[in-house]
JSON list of C-alpha atoms in Angstrom, two decimals:
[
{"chain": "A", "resi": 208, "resn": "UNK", "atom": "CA", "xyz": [-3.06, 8.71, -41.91]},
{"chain": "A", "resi": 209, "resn": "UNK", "atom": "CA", "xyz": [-6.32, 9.52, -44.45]},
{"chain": "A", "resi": 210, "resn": "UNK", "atom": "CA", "xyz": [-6.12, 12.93, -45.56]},
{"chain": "A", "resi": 211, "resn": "UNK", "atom": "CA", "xyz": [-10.00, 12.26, -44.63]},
{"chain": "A", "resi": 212, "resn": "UNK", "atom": "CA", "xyz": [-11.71, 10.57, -41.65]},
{"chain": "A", "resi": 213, "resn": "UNK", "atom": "CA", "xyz": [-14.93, 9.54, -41.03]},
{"chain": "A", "resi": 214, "resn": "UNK", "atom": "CA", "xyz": [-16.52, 8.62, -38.04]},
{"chain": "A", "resi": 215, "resn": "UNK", "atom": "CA", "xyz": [-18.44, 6.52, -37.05]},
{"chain": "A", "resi": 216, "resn": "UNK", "atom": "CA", "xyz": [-17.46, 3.43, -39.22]},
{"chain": "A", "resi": 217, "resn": "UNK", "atom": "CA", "xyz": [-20.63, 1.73, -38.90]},
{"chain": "A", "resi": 218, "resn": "UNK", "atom": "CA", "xyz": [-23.88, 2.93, -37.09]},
{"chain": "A", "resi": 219, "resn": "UNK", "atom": "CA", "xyz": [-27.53, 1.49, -36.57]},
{"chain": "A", "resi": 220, "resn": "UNK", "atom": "CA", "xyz": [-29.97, 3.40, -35.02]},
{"chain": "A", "resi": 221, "resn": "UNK", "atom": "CA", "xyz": [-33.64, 2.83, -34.82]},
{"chain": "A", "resi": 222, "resn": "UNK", "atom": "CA", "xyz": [-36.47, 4.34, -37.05]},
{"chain": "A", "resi": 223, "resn": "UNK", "atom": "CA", "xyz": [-36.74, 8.14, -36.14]},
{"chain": "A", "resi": 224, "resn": "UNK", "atom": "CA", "xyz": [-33.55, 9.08, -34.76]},
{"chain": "A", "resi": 225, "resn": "UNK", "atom": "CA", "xyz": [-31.70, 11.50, -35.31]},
{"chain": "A", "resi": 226, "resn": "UNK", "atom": "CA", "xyz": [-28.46, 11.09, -36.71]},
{"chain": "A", "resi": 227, "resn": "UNK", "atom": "CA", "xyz": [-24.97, 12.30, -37.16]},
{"chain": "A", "resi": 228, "resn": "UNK", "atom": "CA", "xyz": [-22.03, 11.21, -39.25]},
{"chain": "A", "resi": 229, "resn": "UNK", "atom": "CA", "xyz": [-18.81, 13.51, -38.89]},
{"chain": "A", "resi": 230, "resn": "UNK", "atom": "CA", "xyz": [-14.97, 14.28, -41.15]},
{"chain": "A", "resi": 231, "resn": "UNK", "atom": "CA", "xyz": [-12.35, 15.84, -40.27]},
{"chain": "A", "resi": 232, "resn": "UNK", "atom": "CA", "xyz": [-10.11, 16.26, -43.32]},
{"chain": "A", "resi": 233, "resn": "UNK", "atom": "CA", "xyz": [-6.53, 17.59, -43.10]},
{"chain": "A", "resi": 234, "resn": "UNK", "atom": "CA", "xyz": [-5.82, 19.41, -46.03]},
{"chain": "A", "resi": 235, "resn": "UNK", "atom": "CA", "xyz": [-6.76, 22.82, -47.92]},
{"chain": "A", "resi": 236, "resn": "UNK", "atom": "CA", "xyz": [-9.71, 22.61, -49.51]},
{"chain": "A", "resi": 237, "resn": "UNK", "atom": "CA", "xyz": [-12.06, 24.15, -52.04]},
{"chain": "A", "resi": 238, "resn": "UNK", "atom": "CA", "xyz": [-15.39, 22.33, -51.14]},
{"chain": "A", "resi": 239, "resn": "UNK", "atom": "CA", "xyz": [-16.40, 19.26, -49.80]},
{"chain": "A", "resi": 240, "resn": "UNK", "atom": "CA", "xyz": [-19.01, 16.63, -50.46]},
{"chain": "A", "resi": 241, "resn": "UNK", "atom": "CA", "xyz": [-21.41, 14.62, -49.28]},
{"chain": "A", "resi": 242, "resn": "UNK", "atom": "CA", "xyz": [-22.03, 11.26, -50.84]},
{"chain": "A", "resi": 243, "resn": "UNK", "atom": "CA", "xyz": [-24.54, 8.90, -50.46]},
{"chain": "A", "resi": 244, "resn": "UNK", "atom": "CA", "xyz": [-23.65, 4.93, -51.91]},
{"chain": "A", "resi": 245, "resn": "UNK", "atom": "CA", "xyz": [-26.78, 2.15, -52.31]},
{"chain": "A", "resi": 246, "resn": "UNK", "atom": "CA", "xyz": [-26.15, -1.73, -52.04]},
{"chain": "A", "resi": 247, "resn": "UNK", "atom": "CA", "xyz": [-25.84, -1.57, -55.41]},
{"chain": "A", "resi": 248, "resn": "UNK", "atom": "CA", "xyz": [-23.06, 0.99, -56.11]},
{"chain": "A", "resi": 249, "resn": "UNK", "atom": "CA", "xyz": [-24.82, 3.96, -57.50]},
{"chain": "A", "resi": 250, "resn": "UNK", "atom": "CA", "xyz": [-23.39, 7.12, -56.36]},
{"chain": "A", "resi": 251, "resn": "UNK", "atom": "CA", "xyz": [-25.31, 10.18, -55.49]},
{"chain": "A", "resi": 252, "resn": "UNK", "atom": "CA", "xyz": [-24.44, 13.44, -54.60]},
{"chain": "A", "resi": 253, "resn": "UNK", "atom": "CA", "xyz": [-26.09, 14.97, -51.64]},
{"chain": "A", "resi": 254, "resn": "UNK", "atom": "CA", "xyz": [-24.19, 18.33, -50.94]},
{"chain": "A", "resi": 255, "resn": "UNK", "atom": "CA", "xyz": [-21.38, 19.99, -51.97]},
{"chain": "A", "resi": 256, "resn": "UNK", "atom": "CA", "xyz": [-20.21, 23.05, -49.42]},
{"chain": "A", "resi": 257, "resn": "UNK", "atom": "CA", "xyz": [-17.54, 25.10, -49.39]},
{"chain": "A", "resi": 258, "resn": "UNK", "atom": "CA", "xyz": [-18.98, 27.53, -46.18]},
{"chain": "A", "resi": 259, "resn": "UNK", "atom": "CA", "xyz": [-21.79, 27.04, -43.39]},
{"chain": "A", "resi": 260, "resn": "UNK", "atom": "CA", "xyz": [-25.34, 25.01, -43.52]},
{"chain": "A", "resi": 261, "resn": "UNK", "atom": "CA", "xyz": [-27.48, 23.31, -46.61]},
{"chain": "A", "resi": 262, "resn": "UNK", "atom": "CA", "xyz": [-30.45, 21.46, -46.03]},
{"chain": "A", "resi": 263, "resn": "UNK", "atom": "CA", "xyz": [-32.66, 19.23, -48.24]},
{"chain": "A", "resi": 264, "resn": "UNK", "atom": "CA", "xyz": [-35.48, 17.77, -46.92]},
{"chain": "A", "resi": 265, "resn": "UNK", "atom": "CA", "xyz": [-34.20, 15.85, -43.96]},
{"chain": "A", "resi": 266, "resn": "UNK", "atom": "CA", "xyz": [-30.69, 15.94, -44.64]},
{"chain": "A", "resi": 267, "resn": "UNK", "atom": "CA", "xyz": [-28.57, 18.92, -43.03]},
{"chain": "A", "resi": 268, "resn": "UNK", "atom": "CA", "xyz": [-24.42, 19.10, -43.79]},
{"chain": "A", "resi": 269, "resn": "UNK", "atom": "CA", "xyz": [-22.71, 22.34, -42.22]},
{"chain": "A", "resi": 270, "resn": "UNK", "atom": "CA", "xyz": [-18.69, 22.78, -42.38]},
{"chain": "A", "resi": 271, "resn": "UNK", "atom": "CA", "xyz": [-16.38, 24.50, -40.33]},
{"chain": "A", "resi": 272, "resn": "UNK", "atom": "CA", "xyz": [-13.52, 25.46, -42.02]},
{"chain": "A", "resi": 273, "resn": "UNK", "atom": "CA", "xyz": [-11.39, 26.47, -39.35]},
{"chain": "A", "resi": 274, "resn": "UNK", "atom": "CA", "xyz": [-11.61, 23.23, -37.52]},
{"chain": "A", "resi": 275, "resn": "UNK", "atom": "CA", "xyz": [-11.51, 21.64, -40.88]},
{"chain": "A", "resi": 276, "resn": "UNK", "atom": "CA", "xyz": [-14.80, 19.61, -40.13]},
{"chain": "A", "resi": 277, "resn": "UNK", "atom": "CA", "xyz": [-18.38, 18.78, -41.50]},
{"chain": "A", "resi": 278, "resn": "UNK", "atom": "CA", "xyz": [-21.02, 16.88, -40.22]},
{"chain": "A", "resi": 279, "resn": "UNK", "atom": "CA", "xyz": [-24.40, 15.32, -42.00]},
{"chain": "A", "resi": 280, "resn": "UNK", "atom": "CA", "xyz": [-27.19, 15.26, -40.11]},
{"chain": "A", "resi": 281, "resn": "UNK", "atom": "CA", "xyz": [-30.61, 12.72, -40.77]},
{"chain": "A", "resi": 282, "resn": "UNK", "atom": "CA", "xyz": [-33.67, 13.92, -38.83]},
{"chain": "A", "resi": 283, "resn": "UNK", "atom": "CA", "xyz": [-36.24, 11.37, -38.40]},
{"chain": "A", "resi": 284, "resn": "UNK", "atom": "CA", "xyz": [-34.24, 8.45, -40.11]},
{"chain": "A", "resi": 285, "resn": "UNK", "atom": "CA", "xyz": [-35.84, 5.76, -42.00]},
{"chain": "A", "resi": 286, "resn": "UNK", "atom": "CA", "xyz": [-34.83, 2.37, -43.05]},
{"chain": "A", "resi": 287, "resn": "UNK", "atom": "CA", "xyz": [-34.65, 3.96, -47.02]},
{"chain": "A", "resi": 288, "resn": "UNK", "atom": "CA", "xyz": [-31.66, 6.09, -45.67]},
{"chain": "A", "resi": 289, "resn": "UNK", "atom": "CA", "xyz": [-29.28, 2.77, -45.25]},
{"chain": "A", "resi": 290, "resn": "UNK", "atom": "CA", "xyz": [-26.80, 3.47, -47.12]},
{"chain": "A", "resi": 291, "resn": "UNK", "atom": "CA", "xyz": [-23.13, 4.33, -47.06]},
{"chain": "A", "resi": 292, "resn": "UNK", "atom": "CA", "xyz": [-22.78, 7.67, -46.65]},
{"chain": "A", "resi": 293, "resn": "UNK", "atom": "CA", "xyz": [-18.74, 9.13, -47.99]},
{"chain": "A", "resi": 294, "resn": "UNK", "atom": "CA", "xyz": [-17.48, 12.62, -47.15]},
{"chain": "A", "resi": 295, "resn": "UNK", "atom": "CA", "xyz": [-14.71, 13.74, -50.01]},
{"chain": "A", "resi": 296, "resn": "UNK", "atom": "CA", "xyz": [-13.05, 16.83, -50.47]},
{"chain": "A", "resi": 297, "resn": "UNK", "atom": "CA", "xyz": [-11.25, 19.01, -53.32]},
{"chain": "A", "resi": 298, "resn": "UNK", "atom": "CA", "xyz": [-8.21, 20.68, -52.80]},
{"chain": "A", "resi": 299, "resn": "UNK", "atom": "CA", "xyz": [-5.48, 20.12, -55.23]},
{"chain": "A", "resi": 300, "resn": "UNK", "atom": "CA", "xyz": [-6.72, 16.89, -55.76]},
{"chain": "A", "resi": 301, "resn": "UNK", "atom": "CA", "xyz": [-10.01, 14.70, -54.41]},
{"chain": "A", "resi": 302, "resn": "UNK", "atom": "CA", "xyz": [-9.49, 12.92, -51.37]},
{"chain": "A", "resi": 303, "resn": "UNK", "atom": "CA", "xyz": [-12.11, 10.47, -50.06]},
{"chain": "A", "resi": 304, "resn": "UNK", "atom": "CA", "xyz": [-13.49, 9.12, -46.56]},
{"chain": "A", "resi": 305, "resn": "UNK", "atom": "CA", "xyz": [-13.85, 5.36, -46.18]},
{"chain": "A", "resi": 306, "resn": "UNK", "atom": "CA", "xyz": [-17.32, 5.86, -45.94]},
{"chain": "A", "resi": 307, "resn": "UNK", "atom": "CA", "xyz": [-20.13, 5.46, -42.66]},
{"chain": "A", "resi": 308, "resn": "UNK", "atom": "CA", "xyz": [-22.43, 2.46, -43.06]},
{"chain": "A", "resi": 309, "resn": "UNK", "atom": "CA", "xyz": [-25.49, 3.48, -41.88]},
{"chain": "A", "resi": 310, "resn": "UNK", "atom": "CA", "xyz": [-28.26, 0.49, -41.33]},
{"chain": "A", "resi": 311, "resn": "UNK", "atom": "CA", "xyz": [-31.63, 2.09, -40.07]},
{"chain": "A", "resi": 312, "resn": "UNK", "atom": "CA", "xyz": [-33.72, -0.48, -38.64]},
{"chain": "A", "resi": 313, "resn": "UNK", "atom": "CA", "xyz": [-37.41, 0.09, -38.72]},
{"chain": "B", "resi": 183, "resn": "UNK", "atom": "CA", "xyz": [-32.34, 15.30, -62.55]},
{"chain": "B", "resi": 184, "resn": "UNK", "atom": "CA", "xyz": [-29.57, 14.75, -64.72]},
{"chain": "B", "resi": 185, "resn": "UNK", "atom": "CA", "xyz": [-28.46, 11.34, -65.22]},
{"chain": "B", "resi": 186, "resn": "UNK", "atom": "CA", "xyz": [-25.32, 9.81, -66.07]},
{"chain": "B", "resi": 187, "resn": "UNK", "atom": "CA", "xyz": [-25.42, 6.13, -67.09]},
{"chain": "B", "resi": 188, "resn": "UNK", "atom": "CA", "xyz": [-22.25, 3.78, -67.21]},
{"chain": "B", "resi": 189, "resn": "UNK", "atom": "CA", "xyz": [-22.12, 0.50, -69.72]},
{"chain": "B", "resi": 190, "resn": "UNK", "atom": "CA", "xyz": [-21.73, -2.16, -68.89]},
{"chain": "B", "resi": 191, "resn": "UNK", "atom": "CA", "xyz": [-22.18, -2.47, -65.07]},
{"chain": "B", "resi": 192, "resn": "UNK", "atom": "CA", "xyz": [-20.42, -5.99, -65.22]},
{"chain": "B", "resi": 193, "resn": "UNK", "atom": "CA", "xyz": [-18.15, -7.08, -66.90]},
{"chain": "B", "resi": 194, "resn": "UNK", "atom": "CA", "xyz": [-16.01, -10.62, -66.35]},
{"chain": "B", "resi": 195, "resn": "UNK", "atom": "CA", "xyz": [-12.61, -10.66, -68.42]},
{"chain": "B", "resi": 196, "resn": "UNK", "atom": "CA", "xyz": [-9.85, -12.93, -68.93]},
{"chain": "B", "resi": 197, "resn": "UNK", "atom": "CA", "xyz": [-6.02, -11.94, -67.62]},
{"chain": "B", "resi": 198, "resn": "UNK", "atom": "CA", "xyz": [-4.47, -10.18, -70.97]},
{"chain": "B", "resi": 199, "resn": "UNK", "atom": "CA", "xyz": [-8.03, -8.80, -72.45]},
{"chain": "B", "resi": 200, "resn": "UNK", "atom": "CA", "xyz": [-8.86, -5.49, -72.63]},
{"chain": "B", "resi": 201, "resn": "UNK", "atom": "CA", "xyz": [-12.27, -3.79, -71.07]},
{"chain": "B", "resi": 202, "resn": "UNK", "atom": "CA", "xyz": [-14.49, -0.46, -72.10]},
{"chain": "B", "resi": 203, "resn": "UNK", "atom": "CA", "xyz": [-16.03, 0.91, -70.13]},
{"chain": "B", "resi": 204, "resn": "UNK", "atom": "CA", "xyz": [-18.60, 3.44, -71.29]},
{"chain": "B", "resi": 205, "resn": "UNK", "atom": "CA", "xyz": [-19.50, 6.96, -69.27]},
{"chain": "B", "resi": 206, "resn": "UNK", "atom": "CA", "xyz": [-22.60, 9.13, -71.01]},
{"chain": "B", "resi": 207, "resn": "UNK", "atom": "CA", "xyz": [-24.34, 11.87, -69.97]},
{"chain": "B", "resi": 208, "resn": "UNK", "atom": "CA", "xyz": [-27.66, 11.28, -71.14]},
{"chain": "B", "resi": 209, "resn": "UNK", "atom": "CA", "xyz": [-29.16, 15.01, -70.34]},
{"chain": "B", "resi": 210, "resn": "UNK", "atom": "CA", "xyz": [-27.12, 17.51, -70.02]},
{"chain": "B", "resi": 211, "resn": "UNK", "atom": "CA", "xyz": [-23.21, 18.63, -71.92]},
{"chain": "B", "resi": 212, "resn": "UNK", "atom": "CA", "xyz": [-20.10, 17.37, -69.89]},
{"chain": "B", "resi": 213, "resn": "UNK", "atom": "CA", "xyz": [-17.17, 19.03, -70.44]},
{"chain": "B", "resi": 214, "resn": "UNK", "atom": "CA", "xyz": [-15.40, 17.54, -67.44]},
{"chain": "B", "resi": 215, "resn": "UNK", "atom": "CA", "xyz": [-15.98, 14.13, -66.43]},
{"chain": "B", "resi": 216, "resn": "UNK", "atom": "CA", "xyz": [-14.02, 11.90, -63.65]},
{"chain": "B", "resi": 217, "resn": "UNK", "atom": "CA", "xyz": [-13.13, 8.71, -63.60]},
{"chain": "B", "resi": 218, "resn": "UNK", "atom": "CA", "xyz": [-12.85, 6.79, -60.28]},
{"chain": "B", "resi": 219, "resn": "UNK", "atom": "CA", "xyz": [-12.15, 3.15, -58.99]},
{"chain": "B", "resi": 220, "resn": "UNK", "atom": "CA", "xyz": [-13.19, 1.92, -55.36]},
{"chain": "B", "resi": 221, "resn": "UNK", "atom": "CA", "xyz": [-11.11, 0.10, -53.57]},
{"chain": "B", "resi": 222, "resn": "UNK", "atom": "CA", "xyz": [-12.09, -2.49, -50.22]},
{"chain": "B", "resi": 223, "resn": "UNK", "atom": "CA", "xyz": [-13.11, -0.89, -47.05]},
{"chain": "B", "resi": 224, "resn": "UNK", "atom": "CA", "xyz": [-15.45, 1.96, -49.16]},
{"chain": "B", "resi": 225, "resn": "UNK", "atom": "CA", "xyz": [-12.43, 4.46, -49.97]},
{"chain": "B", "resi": 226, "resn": "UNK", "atom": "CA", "xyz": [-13.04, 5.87, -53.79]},
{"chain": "B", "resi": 227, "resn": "UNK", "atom": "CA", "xyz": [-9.42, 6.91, -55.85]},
{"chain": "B", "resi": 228, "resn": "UNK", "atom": "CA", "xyz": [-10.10, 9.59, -58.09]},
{"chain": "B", "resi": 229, "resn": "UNK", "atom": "CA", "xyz": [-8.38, 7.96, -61.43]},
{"chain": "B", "resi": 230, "resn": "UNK", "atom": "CA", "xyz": [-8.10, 10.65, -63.74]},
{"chain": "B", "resi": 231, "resn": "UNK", "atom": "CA", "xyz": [-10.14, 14.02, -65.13]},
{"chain": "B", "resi": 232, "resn": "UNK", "atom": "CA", "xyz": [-11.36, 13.16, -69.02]},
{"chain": "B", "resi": 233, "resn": "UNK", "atom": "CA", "xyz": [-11.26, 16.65, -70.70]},
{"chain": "B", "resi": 234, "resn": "UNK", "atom": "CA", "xyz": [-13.52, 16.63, -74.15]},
{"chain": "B", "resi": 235, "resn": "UNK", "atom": "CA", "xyz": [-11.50, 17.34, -77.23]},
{"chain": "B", "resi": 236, "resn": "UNK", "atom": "CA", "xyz": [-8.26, 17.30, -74.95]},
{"chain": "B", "resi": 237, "resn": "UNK", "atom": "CA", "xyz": [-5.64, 14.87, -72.96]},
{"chain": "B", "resi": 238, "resn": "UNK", "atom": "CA", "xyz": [-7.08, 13.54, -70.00]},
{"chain": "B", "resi": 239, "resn": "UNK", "atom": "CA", "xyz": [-5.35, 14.60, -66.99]},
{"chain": "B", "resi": 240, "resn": "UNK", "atom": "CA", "xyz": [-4.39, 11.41, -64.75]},
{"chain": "B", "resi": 241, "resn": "UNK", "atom": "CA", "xyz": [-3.72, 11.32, -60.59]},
{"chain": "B", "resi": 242, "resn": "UNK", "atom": "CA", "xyz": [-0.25, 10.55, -59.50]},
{"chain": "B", "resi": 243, "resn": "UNK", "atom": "CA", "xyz": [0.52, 7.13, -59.48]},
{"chain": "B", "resi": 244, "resn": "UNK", "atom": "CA", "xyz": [-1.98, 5.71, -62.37]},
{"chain": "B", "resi": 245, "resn": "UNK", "atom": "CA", "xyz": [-0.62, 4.56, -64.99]},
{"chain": "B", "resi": 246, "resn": "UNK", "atom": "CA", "xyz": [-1.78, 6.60, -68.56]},
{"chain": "B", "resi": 247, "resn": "UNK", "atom": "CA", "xyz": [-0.59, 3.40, -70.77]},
{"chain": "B", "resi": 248, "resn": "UNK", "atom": "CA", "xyz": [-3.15, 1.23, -68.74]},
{"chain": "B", "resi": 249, "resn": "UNK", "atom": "CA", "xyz": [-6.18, 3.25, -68.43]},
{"chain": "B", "resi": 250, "resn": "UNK", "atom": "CA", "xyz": [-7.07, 4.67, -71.76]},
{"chain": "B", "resi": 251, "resn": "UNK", "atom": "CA", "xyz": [-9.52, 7.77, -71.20]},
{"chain": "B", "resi": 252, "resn": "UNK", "atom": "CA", "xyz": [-11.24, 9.14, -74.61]},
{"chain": "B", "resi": 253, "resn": "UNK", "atom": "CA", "xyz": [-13.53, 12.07, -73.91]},
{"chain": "B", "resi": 254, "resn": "UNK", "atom": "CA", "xyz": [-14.45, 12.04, -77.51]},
{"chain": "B", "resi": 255, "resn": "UNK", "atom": "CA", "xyz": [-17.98, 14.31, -77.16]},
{"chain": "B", "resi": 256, "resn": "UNK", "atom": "CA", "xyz": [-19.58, 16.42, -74.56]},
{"chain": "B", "resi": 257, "resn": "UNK", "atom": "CA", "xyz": [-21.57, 13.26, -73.23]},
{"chain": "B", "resi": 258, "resn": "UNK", "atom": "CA", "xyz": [-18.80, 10.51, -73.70]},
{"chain": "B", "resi": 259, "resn": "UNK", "atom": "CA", "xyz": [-16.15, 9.61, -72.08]},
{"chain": "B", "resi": 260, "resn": "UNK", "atom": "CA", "xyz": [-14.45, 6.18, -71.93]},
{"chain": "B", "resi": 261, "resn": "UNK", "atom": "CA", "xyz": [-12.10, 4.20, -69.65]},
{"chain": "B", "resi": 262, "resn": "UNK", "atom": "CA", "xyz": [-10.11, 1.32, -71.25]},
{"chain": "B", "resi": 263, "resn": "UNK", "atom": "CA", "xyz": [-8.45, -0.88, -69.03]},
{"chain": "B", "resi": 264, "resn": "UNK", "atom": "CA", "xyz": [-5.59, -2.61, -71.29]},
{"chain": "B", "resi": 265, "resn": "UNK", "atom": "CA", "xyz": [-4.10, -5.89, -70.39]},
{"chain": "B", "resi": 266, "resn": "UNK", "atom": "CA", "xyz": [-6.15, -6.33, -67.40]},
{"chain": "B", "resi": 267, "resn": "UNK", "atom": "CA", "xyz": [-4.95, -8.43, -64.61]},
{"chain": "B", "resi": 268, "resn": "UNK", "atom": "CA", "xyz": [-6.46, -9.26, -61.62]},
{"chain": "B", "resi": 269, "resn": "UNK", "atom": "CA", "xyz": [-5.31, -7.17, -59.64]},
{"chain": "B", "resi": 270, "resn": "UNK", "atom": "CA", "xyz": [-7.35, -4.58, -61.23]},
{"chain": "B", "resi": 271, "resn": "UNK", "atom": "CA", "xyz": [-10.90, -6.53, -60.12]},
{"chain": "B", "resi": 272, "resn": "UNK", "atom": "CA", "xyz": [-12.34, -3.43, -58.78]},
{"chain": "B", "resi": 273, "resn": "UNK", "atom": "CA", "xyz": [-15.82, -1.30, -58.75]},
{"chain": "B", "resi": 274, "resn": "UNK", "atom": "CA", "xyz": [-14.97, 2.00, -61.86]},
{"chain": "B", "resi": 275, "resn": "UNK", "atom": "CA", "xyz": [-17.30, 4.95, -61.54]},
{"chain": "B", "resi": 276, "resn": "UNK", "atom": "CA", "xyz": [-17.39, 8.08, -63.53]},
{"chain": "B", "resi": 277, "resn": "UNK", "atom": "CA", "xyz": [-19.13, 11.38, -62.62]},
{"chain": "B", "resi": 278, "resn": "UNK", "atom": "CA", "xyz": [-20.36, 14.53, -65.01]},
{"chain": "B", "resi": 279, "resn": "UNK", "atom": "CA", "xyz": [-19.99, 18.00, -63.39]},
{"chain": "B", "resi": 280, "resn": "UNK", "atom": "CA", "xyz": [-22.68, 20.36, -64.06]},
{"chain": "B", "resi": 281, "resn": "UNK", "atom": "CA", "xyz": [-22.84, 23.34, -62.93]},
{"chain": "B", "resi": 282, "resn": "UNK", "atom": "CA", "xyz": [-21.54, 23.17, -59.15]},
{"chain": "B", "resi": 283, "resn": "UNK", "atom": "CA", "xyz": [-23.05, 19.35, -59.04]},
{"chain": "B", "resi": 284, "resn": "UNK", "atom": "CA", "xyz": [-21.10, 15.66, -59.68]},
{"chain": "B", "resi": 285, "resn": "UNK", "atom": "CA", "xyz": [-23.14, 13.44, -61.15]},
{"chain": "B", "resi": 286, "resn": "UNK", "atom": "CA", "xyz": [-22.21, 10.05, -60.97]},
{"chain": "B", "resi": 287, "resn": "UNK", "atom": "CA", "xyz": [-22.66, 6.72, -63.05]},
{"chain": "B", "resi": 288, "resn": "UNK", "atom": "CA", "xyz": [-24.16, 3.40, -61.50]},
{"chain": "B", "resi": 289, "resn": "UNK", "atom": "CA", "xyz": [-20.41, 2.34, -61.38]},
{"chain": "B", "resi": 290, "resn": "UNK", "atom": "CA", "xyz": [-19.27, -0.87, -63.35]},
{"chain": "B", "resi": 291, "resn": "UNK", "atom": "CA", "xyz": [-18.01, -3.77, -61.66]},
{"chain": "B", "resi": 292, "resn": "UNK", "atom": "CA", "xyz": [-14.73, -5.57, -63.06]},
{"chain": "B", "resi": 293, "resn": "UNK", "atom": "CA", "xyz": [-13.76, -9.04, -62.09]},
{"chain": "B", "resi": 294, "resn": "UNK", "atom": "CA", "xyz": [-10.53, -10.02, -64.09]},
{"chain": "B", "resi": 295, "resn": "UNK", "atom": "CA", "xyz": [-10.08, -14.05, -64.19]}
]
């Protein structure tokens, strides 16, 4: 079992909705991340939380500690947001989600 | 925003060569900076954390003698793989931390023949 899991896997969703991407990670951790991957590999880094709710622009990621779970939220999605979208977290070490492939389709 | 760049993106080697890859900085001091290699199915393996002026300090199960990490200044750090082999085809990216942000490189991808 992944010390981190994503869900979905894959997702498509029209132009405009809103979506969500969820982990759960199992271990003790000191923050966790929110990645965004391109078609072409380049990594960037969209939040890093250790505690409740960032937003930036229409991205949203909130934790939960105690249930050991985060979700990212897109409002208003757009085809630019396909992407795959990794949830990691630091403990003692890094540990990382397989990643949610998100296709928007316009 | 800060940038870190990664040289070369590709690279295609024979079995036995050896392979640098480059990790800069180009704005801002590094410290700190993490190597990482991507396996199928998305999953990212952090490799090792390249300390400048100091050892590098690798994840259980990587092997030191095969991965070379030289964090020679603040906004340089490099990965060697020695004696590749194929089974180490794989996508290597390196991040800078600043402040309470990872930056990461464009990633290089490594094809051992």
């Amino acid at each position: 079992k992944n010390e981190v899991e994503q869900s979905p896997q894959n997702l498509t969703a029209q132009e405009g909705e809103f979506i969500t991407i969820n982990c759960s990670y199992s271990v003790g951790i000191s923050a966790l991340h929110w990645l965004q991957q391109h078609p072409g590999g380049g990594i960037v880094s969209l939040f890093m939380l250790s505690s409740g709710k960032k937003k930036h622009g229409r991205l949203i990621a909130t934790i939960n500690i105690q249930e050991k779970h985060s979700s990212l939220h897109i409002t208003a999605s757009h085809p630019r947001d396909s992407a795959v979208y990794i949830c990691a977290v630091t403990g003692n070490q890094f540990y990382f989600g397989t990643g949610t492939s998100l296709t928007v389709i316009p | 925003g800060a940038v870190v760049s990664q040289h070369p993106s590709r690279v295609i080697c024979k079995s036995g060569t050896s392979v640098k890859i480059e990790c800069r900085s180009l704005d801002f001091q590094a410290t700190t900076m993490f190597w990482y290699r991507q396996f199928p199915k998305k999953s990212l393996m952090l490799m090792a954390t390249s300390n400048e002026g100091s050892k590098a300090t690798y994840e259980q199960g990587v092997e030191k003698d095969k991965f070379l990490i030289n964090h020679a200044s603040l906004t340089l750090s490099t990965l060697t793989v020695t004696s590749a082999h194929p089974e180490d085809s794989s996508f290597y990216i390196c991040s800078a931390k600043r402040v309470d942000t990872q930056y990461f490189g464009p990633g290089t991808r490594l094809t051992v023949l």
